[in-house]
Amino acid sequence: MGAVQGVSPWSCHDASAIAMVNWNDPVLLLRNYQTFDKLTHVAGGIYIWEFVTHLDFDWHVLTGARKYRWTYLLYSGCRLSALFAVVTVFTGFDAQYRIKCQAWVVFTFILTYLAFVFASVLIVLRIMAIWECRRLVVIVAWVTWLANTAFYIHSVITARSTWFPEAGFCVILHSIRSRINIIATLVADLVLVTLMLFGLLRWQHAGQFRGVCRFLYNQGLIWIVVVTLAEVPSTVMIVMDLDDPWNLMFQVPELITMAIGATRIYRGLADYTSITELRTLPGNTQKP
């Protein structure tokens, strides 16, 4: 290990110091994978707690105590996909014996991206309602969503994994292949949020910026914060391309942050207003 021991890229004051680190050193690679493993378990544990503590919302919908809306299927899809993704990740990391890592990584990617897809659809439907189904905006929103989904599919197809005997778990190979997907996700979410906020500002200029409209605008601002906190760290690390564990380090926290943010925003709107209130807005025929 030699000079690499004790070196942390975050203690360096310039890029040249990072470049001096041998990121292919097996000992350093193992240590980084162990860090990745711990961070993943912390993030996954947070999401499991979040899932369990909000089961009352699901119970109220299923028992009829809360009005059922078809968008609840998207909400549930996001929650369950994220939960199954966490469980699948834990399976690969906590296996006590060699498993079929290629099958593991494919299921992990599918479940992870399903959670992102459901979260994005909720935003697209809200954009349609806010813009009163204006054709150009609807086309832009759905094309953005479809393009991002295509990148997800490509990422699943190209995903590769193998067993790492020194660490005792599956590792994802050639993580740099996900660079374009990570960047595309950030761009797509920013486009969708921008469309939503500009649509709400139209109501402000028309003197309709009150009640549920103001609430949706505040939710839009919150979603920008969620997208930034969740996706920027992953994007920065994949662009820097230090090594596979650092490229992947913040992707599980990204999933958790996005899933929690999307589902909490959905529950917040469900608690704030009813479908009848939304229909009082000019031209609005969409459910929240």
mmCIF file of N, CA, C and O in Angstrom, residues 123-157:
data_model
loop_
_atom_site.group_PDB
_atom_site.id
_atom_site.type_symbol
_atom_site.label_atom_id
_atom_site.label_comp_id
_atom_site.label_asym_id
_atom_site.label_seq_id
_atom_site.Cartn_x
_atom_site.Cartn_y
_atom_site.Cartn_z
ATOM 1 N N ILE A 123 -44.701 13.398 -11.410
ATOM 2 C CA ILE A 123 -44.379 14.784 -11.734
ATOM 3 C C ILE A 123 -44.960 15.158 -13.098
ATOM 4 O O ILE A 123 -45.503 16.260 -13.278
ATOM 5 N N VAL A 124 -44.867 14.251 -14.087
ATOM 6 C CA VAL A 124 -45.402 14.525 -15.423
ATOM 7 C C VAL A 124 -46.909 14.766 -15.364
ATOM 8 O O VAL A 124 -47.430 15.706 -15.991
ATOM 9 N N LEU A 125 -47.636 13.946 -14.607
ATOM 10 C CA LEU A 125 -49.084 14.120 -14.491
ATOM 11 C C LEU A 125 -49.431 15.452 -13.837
ATOM 12 O O LEU A 125 -50.406 16.112 -14.215
ATOM 13 N N ARG A 126 -48.626 15.847 -12.882
ATOM 14 C CA ARG A 126 -48.866 17.141 -12.241
ATOM 15 C C ARG A 126 -48.610 18.285 -13.222
ATOM 16 O O ARG A 126 -49.325 19.293 -13.225
ATOM 17 N N ILE A 127 -47.584 18.126 -14.052
ATOM 18 C CA ILE A 127 -47.292 19.137 -15.075
ATOM 19 C C ILE A 127 -48.477 19.260 -16.042
ATOM 20 O O ILE A 127 -48.874 20.370 -16.422
ATOM 21 N N MET A 128 -49.041 18.131 -16.448
ATOM 22 C CA MET A 128 -50.185 18.151 -17.361
ATOM 23 C C MET A 128 -51.358 18.918 -16.758
ATOM 24 O O MET A 128 -52.029 19.694 -17.454
ATOM 25 N N ALA A 129 -51.608 18.692 -15.461
ATOM 26 C CA ALA A 129 -52.709 19.390 -14.806
ATOM 27 C C ALA A 129 -52.425 20.886 -14.702
ATOM 28 O O ALA A 129 -53.299 21.716 -14.975
ATOM 29 N N ILE A 130 -51.208 21.226 -14.322
ATOM 30 C CA ILE A 130 -50.849 22.630 -14.123
ATOM 31 C C ILE A 130 -50.927 23.419 -15.438
ATOM 32 O O ILE A 130 -51.398 24.559 -15.476
ATOM 33 N N TRP A 131 -50.474 22.777 -16.534
ATOM 34 C CA TRP A 131 -50.476 23.447 -17.830
ATOM 35 C C TRP A 131 -51.776 23.209 -18.593
ATOM 36 O O TRP A 131 -51.864 23.549 -19.778
ATOM 37 N N GLU A 132 -52.780 22.648 -17.932
ATOM 38 C CA GLU A 132 -54.089 22.428 -18.542
ATOM 39 C C GLU A 132 -53.972 21.631 -19.849
ATOM 40 O O GLU A 132 -54.635 21.903 -20.844
ATOM 41 N N CYS A 133 -53.059 20.629 -19.809
ATOM 42 C CA CYS A 133 -52.842 19.719 -20.938
ATOM 43 C C CYS A 133 -52.451 20.441 -22.224
ATOM 44 O O CYS A 133 -52.793 19.989 -23.331
ATOM 45 N N ARG A 134 -51.729 21.534 -22.106
ATOM 46 C CA ARG A 134 -51.246 22.221 -23.306
ATOM 47 C C ARG A 134 -50.337 21.280 -24.087
ATOM 48 O O ARG A 134 -49.392 20.720 -23.545
ATOM 49 N N ARG A 135 -50.628 21.148 -25.382
ATOM 50 C CA ARG A 135 -50.011 20.097 -26.178
ATOM 51 C C ARG A 135 -48.481 20.141 -26.157
ATOM 52 O O ARG A 135 -47.828 19.108 -25.947
ATOM 53 N N LEU A 136 -47.889 21.303 -26.406
ATOM 54 C CA LEU A 136 -46.431 21.392 -26.495
ATOM 55 C C LEU A 136 -45.774 20.977 -25.187
ATOM 56 O O LEU A 136 -44.790 20.230 -25.181
ATOM 57 N N VAL A 137 -46.322 21.444 -24.074
ATOM 58 C CA VAL A 137 -45.760 21.118 -22.767
ATOM 59 C C VAL A 137 -45.894 19.626 -22.484
ATOM 60 O O VAL A 137 -44.964 18.982 -21.985
ATOM 61 N N VAL A 138 -47.056 19.071 -22.815
ATOM 62 C CA VAL A 138 -47.276 17.637 -22.602
ATOM 63 C C VAL A 138 -46.279 16.818 -23.412
ATOM 64 O O VAL A 138 -45.697 15.837 -22.918
ATOM 65 N N ILE A 139 -46.057 17.217 -24.665
ATOM 66 C CA ILE A 139 -45.111 16.497 -25.520
ATOM 67 C C ILE A 139 -43.701 16.565 -24.941
ATOM 68 O O ILE A 139 -42.998 15.547 -24.855
ATOM 69 N N VAL A 140 -43.287 17.764 -24.523
ATOM 70 C CA VAL A 140 -41.946 17.923 -23.954
ATOM 71 C C VAL A 140 -41.782 17.069 -22.700
ATOM 72 O O VAL A 140 -40.768 16.383 -22.519
ATOM 73 N N ALA A 141 -42.797 17.089 -21.833
ATOM 74 C CA ALA A 141 -42.720 16.341 -20.578
ATOM 75 C C ALA A 141 -42.610 14.841 -20.839
ATOM 76 O O ALA A 141 -41.764 14.153 -20.259
ATOM 77 N N TRP A 142 -43.478 14.318 -21.721
ATOM 78 C CA TRP A 142 -43.460 12.876 -21.970
ATOM 79 C C TRP A 142 -42.236 12.436 -22.763
ATOM 80 O O TRP A 142 -41.708 11.346 -22.525
ATOM 81 N N VAL A 143 -41.771 13.253 -23.694
ATOM 82 C CA VAL A 143 -40.547 12.923 -24.427
ATOM 83 C C VAL A 143 -39.357 12.889 -23.463
ATOM 84 O O VAL A 143 -38.494 11.994 -23.554
ATOM 85 N N THR A 144 -39.308 13.837 -22.546
ATOM 86 C CA THR A 144 -38.245 13.847 -21.532
ATOM 87 C C THR A 144 -38.288 12.572 -20.700
ATOM 88 O O THR A 144 -37.258 11.933 -20.452
ATOM 89 N N TRP A 145 -39.493 12.202 -20.280
ATOM 90 C CA TRP A 145 -39.658 10.988 -19.475
ATOM 91 C C TRP A 145 -39.260 9.741 -20.263
ATOM 92 O O TRP A 145 -38.555 8.863 -19.754
ATOM 93 N N LEU A 146 -39.698 9.659 -21.522
ATOM 94 C CA LEU A 146 -39.384 8.493 -22.353
ATOM 95 C C LEU A 146 -37.882 8.391 -22.631
ATOM 96 O O LEU A 146 -37.312 7.296 -22.615
ATOM 97 N N ALA A 147 -37.247 9.527 -22.901
ATOM 98 C CA ALA A 147 -35.806 9.520 -23.167
ATOM 99 C C ALA A 147 -35.039 9.036 -21.938
ATOM 100 O O ALA A 147 -34.112 8.220 -22.046
ATOM 101 N N ASN A 148 -35.455 9.514 -20.779
ATOM 102 C CA ASN A 148 -34.785 9.095 -19.550
ATOM 103 C C ASN A 148 -35.013 7.611 -19.285
ATOM 104 O O ASN A 148 -34.092 6.890 -18.859
ATOM 105 N N THR A 149 -36.219 7.136 -19.552
ATOM 106 C CA THR A 149 -36.523 5.718 -19.381
ATOM 107 C C THR A 149 -35.684 4.864 -20.320
ATOM 108 O O THR A 149 -35.230 3.773 -19.957
ATOM 109 N N ALA A 150 -35.438 5.363 -21.526
ATOM 110 C CA ALA A 150 -34.597 4.637 -22.481
ATOM 111 C C ALA A 150 -33.173 4.488 -21.947
ATOM 112 O O ALA A 150 -32.543 3.427 -22.097
ATOM 113 N N PHE A 151 -32.663 5.527 -21.300
ATOM 114 C CA PHE A 151 -31.335 5.442 -20.687
ATOM 115 C C PHE A 151 -31.329 4.407 -19.565
ATOM 116 O O PHE A 151 -30.346 3.683 -19.375
ATOM 117 N N TYR A 152 -32.428 4.340 -18.807
ATOM 118 C CA TYR A 152 -32.529 3.331 -17.752
ATOM 119 C C TYR A 152 -32.443 1.931 -18.347
ATOM 120 O O TYR A 152 -31.736 1.056 -17.829
ATOM 121 N N ILE A 153 -33.192 1.703 -19.419
ATOM 122 C CA ILE A 153 -33.190 0.380 -20.055
ATOM 123 C C ILE A 153 -31.791 0.031 -20.553
ATOM 124 O O ILE A 153 -31.312 -1.103 -20.382
ATOM 125 N N HIS A 154 -31.132 1.002 -21.154
ATOM 126 C CA HIS A 154 -29.759 0.770 -21.632
ATOM 127 C C HIS A 154 -28.837 0.404 -20.479
ATOM 128 O O HIS A 154 -27.974 -0.477 -20.597
ATOM 129 N N SER A 155 -29.013 1.076 -19.344
ATOM 130 C CA SER A 155 -28.175 0.801 -18.179
ATOM 131 C C SER A 155 -28.392 -0.612 -17.669
ATOM 132 O O SER A 155 -27.443 -1.295 -17.251
ATOM 133 N N VAL A 156 -29.645 -1.083 -17.683
ATOM 134 C CA VAL A 156 -29.939 -2.448 -17.245
ATOM 135 C C VAL A 156 -29.281 -3.458 -18.184
ATOM 136 O O VAL A 156 -28.674 -4.450 -17.738
ATOM 137 N N ILE A 157 -29.357 -3.198 -19.477
ATOM 138 C CA ILE A 157 -28.802 -4.124 -20.468
ATOM 139 C C ILE A 157 -27.288 -4.239 -20.353
ATOM 140 O O ILE A 157 -26.710 -5.323 -20.511
#
